[in-house]
CSV table of C-alpha atoms and ligand atoms in Angstrom, one decimal:
chain,number,residue,atom,x,y,z
K,881,MET,CA,191.1,6.0,108.0
K,882,GLN,CA,194.4,4.4,106.5
K,883,ILE,CA,196.6,6.6,109.0
K,884,ALA,CA,200.5,6.6,109.0
K,885,PRO,CA,202.0,4.7,112.1
K,886,ILE,CA,202.6,7.7,114.0
K,887,ALA,CA,200.5,10.5,115.0
K,888,VAL,CA,201.6,14.0,116.0
K,889,GLY,CA,200.1,15.5,119.2
K,890,SER,CA,199.8,19.7,119.9
K,891,LEU,CA,199.3,19.8,123.4
K,892,ASN,CA,202.7,21.4,124.3
K,893,HIS,CA,203.7,23.7,121.7
K,894,PHE,CA,201.4,24.6,119.3
K,895,GLY,CA,199.3,27.0,121.5
K,896,GLY,CA,199.4,30.6,120.2
K,897,LYS,CA,202.4,31.6,122.8
K,898,ASP,CA,204.7,29.8,120.5
K,899,ASP,CA,206.1,31.0,117.4
K,900,ASP,CA,204.1,30.1,114.5
K,901,ARG,CA,207.2,29.4,112.4
K,902,VAL,CA,207.9,26.3,114.5
K,903,VAL,CA,204.6,25.4,114.1
K,904,VAL,CA,205.1,25.5,110.8
K,905,ASN,CA,208.0,23.8,110.3
K,906,ILE,CA,206.9,21.0,112.3
K,907,LEU,CA,203.8,20.6,110.0
K,908,LYS,CA,205.9,20.8,107.0
K,909,CYS,CA,207.4,17.4,108.3
K,910,LEU,CA,204.8,15.5,108.4
K,911,PRO,CA,203.9,12.4,106.0
K,912,PRO,CA,200.9,11.7,104.0
K,913,ARG,CA,198.0,10.4,106.0
K,914,THR,CA,199.5,11.8,109.4
K,915,LEU,CA,196.9,12.4,112.0
K,916,ILE,CA,197.7,15.2,114.2
K,917,ASP,CA,195.7,15.2,117.4
K,918,THR,CA,194.8,18.3,118.8
K,919,ALA,CA,191.6,19.8,121.8
K,920,GLU,CA,189.1,22.6,122.1
K,921,LEU,CA,190.9,22.9,125.6
K,922,TYR,CA,194.9,23.0,124.3
K,923,GLY,CA,196.7,26.1,124.5
K,924,ASP,CA,193.7,27.8,126.6
K,925,GLY,CA,191.7,27.5,123.5
K,926,ASP,CA,194.1,28.7,120.8
K,927,THR,CA,195.7,25.6,119.6
K,928,GLU,CA,192.5,24.4,117.0
K,929,SER,CA,192.8,28.1,115.5
K,930,VAL,CA,196.8,28.2,115.4
K,931,LEU,CA,196.8,24.7,113.5
K,932,GLY,CA,194.0,25.8,111.0
K,933,LYS,CA,196.2,28.9,110.2
K,934,CYS,CA,199.9,27.1,110.3
K,935,MET,CA,198.3,24.3,107.8
K,936,THR,CA,197.8,26.5,105.2
K,937,LEU,CA,201.4,28.3,106.1
K,938,ALA,CA,202.8,25.0,106.0
K,939,GLY,CA,201.4,24.0,102.6
K,940,GLN,CA,199.3,21.0,103.9
K,941,GLN,CA,196.2,20.1,103.1
K,942,TRP,CA,193.5,18.2,105.3
K,943,ALA,CA,192.5,14.8,103.7
K,944,THR,CA,189.5,14.7,101.9
K,945,ASP,CA,186.9,11.9,100.8
K,946,ASN,CA,188.5,11.9,97.6
K,947,ASP,CA,191.8,11.3,98.3
K,948,ASP,CA,193.0,7.9,97.4
K,949,ASP,CA,196.4,6.3,98.8
K,950,SER,CA,198.5,8.3,96.9
K,951,SER,CA,197.0,11.5,98.6
K,952,SER,CA,199.0,13.9,100.9
K,953,GLY,CA,196.0,14.9,103.0
K,954,ILE,CA,196.3,15.1,106.7
K,955,TYR,CA,194.0,13.9,109.3
K,956,CYS,CA,192.9,15.7,112.1
K,957,ALA,CA,191.6,14.8,115.4
K,958,THR,CA,190.5,17.0,118.0
K,959,LYS,CA,188.3,17.0,121.4
K,960,TYR,CA,185.5,17.3,123.4
K,961,ALA,CA,185.9,18.5,126.8
K,962,PRO,CA,182.6,17.9,129.0
K,963,ASN,CA,182.2,20.6,131.9
K,964,MET,CA,179.5,21.1,133.7
K,965,PHE,CA,178.0,23.8,132.4
K,966,ARG,CA,177.3,21.9,128.9
K,967,ARG,CA,174.9,19.6,129.7
K,968,LYS,CA,172.8,19.1,126.5
K,969,PRO,CA,173.9,17.0,123.7
K,970,GLU,CA,173.4,20.1,121.4
K,971,ASP,CA,176.3,21.6,123.2
K,972,VAL,CA,178.4,19.0,121.5
K,973,VAL,CA,177.4,19.8,118.1
K,974,GLN,CA,178.1,23.6,118.8
K,975,ALA,CA,181.7,23.0,120.1
K,976,CYS,CA,182.0,20.7,116.9
K,977,GLN,CA,181.0,23.5,114.9
K,978,GLU,CA,183.5,25.5,116.2
K,979,SER,CA,186.3,23.3,116.3
K,980,ILE,CA,185.6,22.7,112.4
K,981,SER,CA,185.4,26.5,112.2
K,982,LYS,CA,189.0,26.9,114.1
K,983,LEU,CA,190.4,23.9,111.9
K,984,LYS,CA,189.0,25.0,108.9
K,985,CYS,CA,188.3,21.3,108.2
K,986,GLN,CA,185.0,20.0,107.6
K,987,PRO,CA,184.2,17.0,108.4
K,988,LEU,CA,186.7,16.4,110.9
K,989,HIS,CA,188.2,12.9,110.8
K,990,LEU,CA,187.8,12.0,114.2
K,991,TYR,CA,185.9,13.9,117.1
K,992,GLN,CA,186.4,12.3,120.5
K,993,ALA,CA,185.3,12.8,124.1
K,994,HIS,CA,188.4,14.4,125.8
K,995,TYR,CA,187.7,12.1,129.0
K,996,SER,CA,184.7,11.0,130.9
K,997,ALA,CA,182.0,13.3,132.4
K,998,SER,CA,182.0,11.1,135.2
K,999,ILE,CA,185.0,13.0,137.0
K,1000,LEU,CA,183.1,16.4,136.9
K,1001,PRO,CA,181.8,17.4,140.1
K,1002,SER,CA,177.8,17.2,140.4
K,1003,LEU,CA,176.0,20.7,140.5
K,1004,PRO,CA,173.1,21.4,143.1
K,1005,PHE,CA,169.6,20.9,141.9
K,1006,VAL,CA,170.6,20.0,138.5
K,1007,GLY,CA,173.0,16.6,139.2
K,1008,PRO,CA,175.9,15.4,137.3
K,1009,VAL,CA,176.9,15.6,133.4
K,1010,ARG,CA,176.4,12.3,132.0
K,1011,ASP,CA,178.5,10.0,129.7
K,1012,GLU,CA,175.2,9.2,127.8
K,1013,THR,CA,174.2,12.9,126.9
K,1014,VAL,CA,178.3,13.5,125.4
K,1015,TRP,CA,177.7,10.4,123.8
K,1016,GLU,CA,174.4,11.2,122.3
K,1017,GLY,CA,176.0,14.9,121.3
K,1018,LEU,CA,178.9,12.9,119.4
K,1019,ALA,CA,176.4,10.3,117.8
K,1020,GLN,CA,174.2,13.8,116.6
K,1021,CYS,CA,177.9,15.2,115.3
K,1022,TYR,CA,178.4,11.8,113.4
K,1023,GLU,CA,174.8,11.3,112.0
K,1024,GLN,CA,175.0,15.0,110.7
K,1025,GLY,CA,178.0,14.8,109.0
K,1026,LEU,CA,180.0,17.3,111.2
K,1027,VAL,CA,182.9,14.1,111.8
K,1028,GLU,CA,183.8,11.1,109.9
K,1029,ASN,CA,184.6,8.8,113.2
K,1030,ILE,CA,184.3,8.8,116.7
K,1031,GLY,CA,186.4,8.3,119.5
K,1032,VAL,CA,187.2,9.0,123.5
K,1033,CYS,CA,189.8,9.4,125.5
K,1034,ASN,CA,191.1,8.2,129.1
K,1035,TYR,CA,188.5,5.4,129.3
K,1036,GLY,CA,188.9,2.5,131.4
K,1037,PRO,CA,188.2,-1.2,130.7
K,1038,LYS,CA,184.5,-0.8,131.9
K,1039,LEU,CA,183.7,2.6,130.3
K,1040,ILE,CA,184.9,1.7,127.1
K,1041,ARG,CA,182.3,-1.6,126.5
K,1042,GLN,CA,179.7,1.0,127.8
K,1043,ALA,CA,180.1,3.4,124.9
K,1044,HIS,CA,181.2,0.8,122.5
K,1045,ASP,CA,177.6,-0.9,123.7
K,1046,TYR,CA,175.7,2.7,122.9
K,1047,PHE,CA,177.5,3.6,120.0
K,1048,ALA,CA,176.8,-0.1,118.6
K,1049,ALA,CA,173.2,0.6,119.3
K,1050,ARG,CA,173.5,3.4,116.9
K,1051,LYS,CA,174.8,1.5,114.2
K,1052,ILE,CA,178.1,3.9,114.7
K,1053,PRO,CA,181.6,2.4,115.2
K,1054,LEU,CA,183.6,3.7,118.0
K,1055,VAL,CA,186.7,3.9,116.1
K,1056,SER,CA,189.4,4.7,118.9
K,1057,ASN,CA,190.4,5.3,122.6
K,1058,GLN,CA,193.2,7.4,123.6
K,1059,VAL,CA,195.4,6.0,126.3
K,1060,ASN,CA,198.7,7.1,128.4
K,1061,TYR,CA,200.5,4.1,127.2
K,1062,ASN,CA,204.2,3.8,126.8
K,1063,LEU,CA,207.3,1.6,128.5
K,1064,MET,CA,206.3,2.8,131.5
K,1065,ARG,CA,202.8,2.0,131.6
K,1066,ALA,CA,202.5,-1.0,129.6
K,1067,SER,CA,201.2,-3.0,132.9
K,1068,ALA,CA,199.1,-0.3,134.1
K,1069,ALA,CA,197.4,-0.1,130.9
K,1070,LEU,CA,197.3,-3.5,130.0
K,1071,GLU,CA,193.6,-4.4,130.9
K,1072,THR,CA,192.2,-1.1,129.0
K,1073,VAL,CA,194.2,-2.2,126.0
K,1074,GLN,CA,193.1,-5.8,126.0
K,1075,VAL,CA,189.6,-4.6,126.0
K,1076,CYS,CA,190.3,-2.3,123.3
K,1077,ASP,CA,191.8,-5.3,120.9
K,1078,GLU,CA,188.7,-7.3,121.8
K,1079,LEU,CA,185.9,-4.6,121.1
K,1080,GLY,CA,188.3,-3.6,117.8
K,1081,ILE,CA,188.9,0.0,119.1
K,1082,ALA,CA,192.3,1.0,118.5
K,1083,VAL,CA,194.5,2.7,120.7
K,1084,LEU,CA,196.1,5.7,120.4
K,1085,ALA,CA,199.2,5.8,122.8
K,1086,TYR,CA,199.6,9.3,124.1
K,1087,HIS,CA,202.5,10.1,126.5
K,1088,PRO,CA,204.6,7.8,124.3
K,1089,LEU,CA,208.2,9.3,125.6
K,1090,GLY,CA,206.7,9.6,129.3
K,1091,LYS,CA,206.7,13.4,128.7
K,1092,GLY,CA,210.3,13.6,128.1
K,1093,THR,CA,211.4,10.2,130.6
K,1094,LEU,CA,212.2,8.1,128.3
K,1095,THR,CA,214.5,10.2,126.0
K,1096,GLY,CA,217.5,10.3,127.8
K,1097,THR,CA,217.5,14.2,128.4
K,1098,TYR,CA,216.9,14.1,132.1
K,1099,ASP,CA,219.2,11.3,132.5
K,1100,GLU,CA,222.3,13.3,133.3
K,1101,MET,CA,220.8,15.9,134.8
K,1102,ASP,CA,222.4,17.0,138.3
K,1103,GLU,CA,219.5,18.3,141.4
K,1104,PRO,CA,219.9,22.4,141.1
K,1105,THR,CA,219.6,21.7,137.1
K,1106,MET,CA,216.5,19.7,137.6
K,1107,SER,CA,215.3,22.2,140.0
K,1108,LYS,CA,215.2,24.9,137.4
K,1109,LEU,CA,212.3,22.5,135.8
K,1110,LYS,CA,210.2,23.7,138.7
K,1111,GLY,CA,208.0,25.7,136.3
K,1112,LYS,CA,207.2,23.0,134.1
K,1113,TYR,CA,203.9,21.8,135.4
K,1114,SER,CA,205.4,17.9,135.0
K,1115,TYR,CA,208.7,18.7,137.2
K,1116,TYR,CA,207.3,16.4,140.3
K,1117,THR,CA,205.7,13.9,137.9
K,1118,LEU,CA,209.0,13.7,135.9
K,1119,LYS,CA,211.2,13.3,138.9
K,1120,ARG,CA,208.9,10.6,139.9
K,1121,TRP,CA,209.1,8.7,136.9
K,1122,LEU,CA,212.6,9.1,136.5
K,1123,LYS,CA,212.9,7.5,140.2
K,1124,SER,CA,211.2,4.5,139.0
K,1125,THR,CA,212.6,3.9,135.9
K,1126,PRO,CA,216.4,3.1,136.2
K,1127,GLU,CA,216.5,-0.3,134.6
K,1128,LEU,CA,214.1,0.9,131.9
K,1129,ARG,CA,215.9,3.8,131.1
K,1130,LYS,CA,219.2,1.7,131.1
K,1131,ALA,CA,217.9,-0.9,128.6
K,1132,ILE,CA,216.4,2.0,126.3
K,1133,SER,CA,219.9,3.7,126.4
K,1134,GLN,CA,221.9,0.5,125.8
K,1135,ILE,CA,219.6,-0.7,122.6
K,1136,SER,CA,220.0,2.9,121.4
K,1137,SER,CA,224.1,2.3,121.8
K,1138,SER,CA,223.9,-0.7,120.2
K,1139,THR,CA,222.2,0.4,116.8
K,1140,ALA,CA,225.2,2.3,116.1
K,1141,MET,CA,227.5,-0.7,116.3
K,1142,ASP,CA,225.3,-3.3,114.1
K,1143,GLY,CA,226.2,-2.2,111.0
K,1144,ASN,CA,222.8,0.4,110.6
K,1145,ALA,CA,223.9,3.4,108.8
K,1146,LYS,CA,222.6,5.3,111.3
K,1147,LYS,CA,222.3,5.3,115.2
K,1148,ARG,CA,218.8,5.1,116.7
K,1149,SER,CA,217.9,7.5,119.1
K,1150,ARG,CA,216.7,6.3,122.9
K,1151,SER,CA,213.3,8.6,121.9
K,1152,GLN,CA,213.2,6.2,118.6
K,1153,VAL,CA,213.5,3.0,120.6
K,1154,ALA,CA,210.4,4.4,122.8
K,1155,VAL,CA,208.2,5.0,120.1
K,1156,SER,CA,209.2,2.0,117.9
K,1157,TRP,CA,208.4,-0.2,121.0
K,1158,VAL,CA,205.0,1.4,121.0
K,1159,ILE,CA,204.5,0.7,117.2
K,1160,ARG,CA,205.6,-2.8,117.8
K,1161,LYS,CA,203.0,-3.4,120.2
K,1162,GLY,CA,200.0,-2.5,117.7
K,1163,ARG,CA,199.4,1.4,118.9
K,1164,VAL,CA,199.4,4.4,117.4
K,1165,PRO,CA,202.1,6.8,119.3
K,1166,ILE,CA,200.9,10.3,119.4
K,1167,ILE,CA,204.1,12.2,119.7
K,1168,GLY,CA,204.5,15.3,121.2
K,1169,ALA,CA,208.1,17.6,119.9
K,1170,ARG,CA,209.0,20.5,120.5
K,1171,SER,CA,210.8,21.8,117.4
K,1172,ALA,CA,211.1,20.1,113.8
K,1173,GLU,CA,214.3,18.6,114.5
K,1174,GLN,CA,212.6,16.3,117.3
K,1175,ALA,CA,209.3,15.6,114.9
K,1176,GLN,CA,212.1,14.3,112.3
K,1177,ASP,CA,213.6,12.0,114.8
K,1178,LEU,CA,210.6,10.6,115.9
K,1179,LEU,CA,208.8,10.0,112.5
K,1180,ASP,CA,212.4,8.4,111.3
K,1181,ALA,CA,211.8,5.5,113.8
K,1182,VAL,CA,209.0,4.3,111.1
K,1183,ASP,CA,212.0,3.0,108.9
K,1184,TRP,CA,213.3,0.9,111.3
K,1185,GLU,CA,212.0,-2.1,113.4
K,1186,LEU,CA,213.2,-3.4,116.9
K,1187,THR,CA,214.6,-6.8,117.1
K,1188,ASP,CA,212.5,-9.5,118.8
K,1189,GLU,CA,215.2,-9.9,121.4
K,1190,GLN,CA,215.2,-5.9,121.7
K,1191,VAL,CA,211.3,-6.4,122.6
K,1192,VAL,CA,211.9,-9.1,125.4
K,1193,ILE,CA,214.8,-7.0,126.8
K,1194,LEU,CA,212.4,-3.7,126.7
K,1195,ASP,CA,209.3,-5.7,128.3
K,1196,GLU,CA,211.3,-6.9,130.9
K,1197,ALA,CA,212.9,-3.6,132.0
K,1198,ALA,CA,209.1,-2.3,131.6
K,1199,ALA,CA,208.0,-4.9,134.1
K,1200,LEU,CA,210.4,-3.3,136.7
K,1201,ALA,CA,209.0,0.3,136.3
K,1202,ASN,CA,206.6,1.7,139.0
K,1203,SER,CA,205.4,4.5,137.3
K,1204,ASN,CA,201.9,4.9,139.0
K,1205,TRP,CA,200.0,8.2,137.7
K,1206,THR,CA,199.0,10.7,140.6
K,1207,VAL,CA,196.5,13.1,140.6
K,1208,LEU,CA,196.7,15.2,143.6
K,1209,GLY,CA,198.5,12.8,145.5
K,1210,LYS,CA,196.4,10.0,144.8
K,1211,GLU,CA,196.7,7.2,142.5
K,1212,PHE,CA,194.5,7.6,139.3
K,1213,LYS,CA,193.1,4.6,137.7
K,1214,LEU,CA,190.8,4.6,134.8
K,1215,VAL,CA,187.4,3.1,135.3
J,58,NAP,N1,194.0,12.4,125.4
J,58,NAP,C1,194.5,13.2,126.3
J,58,NAP,O1,194.2,13.0,127.4
J,58,NAP,C2,195.5,13.4,126.1
J,58,NAP,C3,196.9,13.8,127.4
J,58,NAP,C4,198.1,14.3,126.9
J,58,NAP,C5,198.6,13.9,125.6
J,58,NAP,N2,197.4,14.1,124.6
J,58,NAP,C6,198.3,14.0,123.5
J,58,NAP,O2,199.4,13.3,123.0
J,58,NAP,C7,200.6,14.0,122.9
J,58,NAP,C8,201.6,13.4,123.1
J,58,NAP,O3,201.9,13.8,124.8
J,58,NAP,P1,203.2,14.5,125.2
J,58,NAP,O4,203.8,15.5,124.6
J,58,NAP,O5,203.0,14.3,126.7
J,58,NAP,O6,204.2,13.0,125.3
J,58,NAP,P2,205.5,12.7,124.8
J,58,NAP,O7,205.9,12.5,123.3
J,58,NAP,O8,205.9,11.2,125.8
J,58,NAP,O9,206.6,13.4,125.3
J,58,NAP,C9,206.9,15.2,124.9
J,58,NAP,C10,208.0,15.4,125.2
J,58,NAP,O10,209.6,14.8,125.1
J,58,NAP,C11,210.7,15.5,124.5
J,58,NAP,N3,210.9,14.9,123.2
J,58,NAP,C12,210.0,14.7,121.9
J,58,NAP,N4,210.6,14.4,120.9
J,58,NAP,C13,211.9,14.3,121.3
J,58,NAP,C14,213.2,14.1,120.7
J,58,NAP,N5,213.1,13.7,119.4
J,58,NAP,N6,214.4,13.8,121.3
J,58,NAP,C15,214.3,14.4,122.6
J,58,NAP,N7,213.2,14.4,123.5
J,58,NAP,C16,212.5,14.6,123.0
J,58,NAP,C17,209.9,17.0,124.7
J,58,NAP,O11,210.7,17.6,126.0
J,58,NAP,P3,211.7,18.1,126.3
J,58,NAP,O12,212.3,18.7,124.8
J,58,NAP,O13,211.0,19.4,126.8
J,58,NAP,O14,212.6,17.5,127.1
J,58,NAP,C18,208.7,16.5,124.5
J,58,NAP,O15,208.1,18.0,125.2
J,58,NAP,C19,199.9,15.7,123.0
J,58,NAP,O16,200.5,16.4,122.3
J,58,NAP,C20,198.5,15.2,123.0
J,58,NAP,O17,198.2,15.3,121.5
J,58,NAP,C21,196.3,13.6,125.2
């Protein structure tokens, strides 16, 4: 797949609760060969169907084998979520067929394991679900022609090597690993992305805006307004990330302001600065837009590049950010 430099996510706002018009308007903005990322779990299981329906309403089409460079096809990536009750490779194949039917896209362009099965509890008598079972299922999807490419998500340095070796033995390329990667996470994700580079596995960077931390939206927000966000599941994470990134957010803001003064026709938003940095690091950001306006703002980042000097300023400020990723109060590290 020759995908466009920016991929588009569907986690937050493509679920069944949203007005379909928002989804359709976002889809209408997408340039040819954009990769759309979804998952069987998103939107309580609704997102794939919403996407399948709205692609047609937006006048967009999934890319096909016959597409050449001038085609306007869109690439489709979705994910298999390991759980304790699906214990056979055939379960992966069945889930894949269900995703194909909801998305109305066959073959899928990229099918990914959403996370390692090792995070699941082991059931009495039957034991744990093994990653090898999921890999075998993904391999069967590939060999049956249901999917064109295999990827994984949230795999750390050790697991990505194991998965790579497993698929290499089956003569199946492992093409991508989705990683929580952005200016705040540059050092935490370093070892993982280095191993991916060594193995020729593309890094798809999710949370490129740190779920909104790096956009400036929350910079001027006072505590009472902030506390109204409590319904957002990311509120506490957001607060912690904001606390740990004052220098970084200042650097992003200064670079954004300077673009208005350096002869550029257009001021570049802070969000564009953050997304541009991810692209400069050779990664594909998966952006999370809540509206067509947000999507267009981020997609416009492709026609502009940070200077080398601006990248150094951002790298230095990023090194000061201490944005650990915690789950249930404990630091979460990928294996
Ligand atoms: N594989 C995995 O395990 C995994 C995990 C998470 C996500 N993902 C993928 O990554 C995608 C992106 O994740 P994400 O949505 O959390 O990441 P994100 O892009 O870091 O953050 C999205 C948030 O940024 C704000 N935003 C977006 N565009 C903006 C703009 N132009 N100006 C100002 N604010 C803007 C919006 O927040 P507000 O407007 O509300 O402030 C939006 O909710 C997901 O949709 C999903 O496909 C994958």
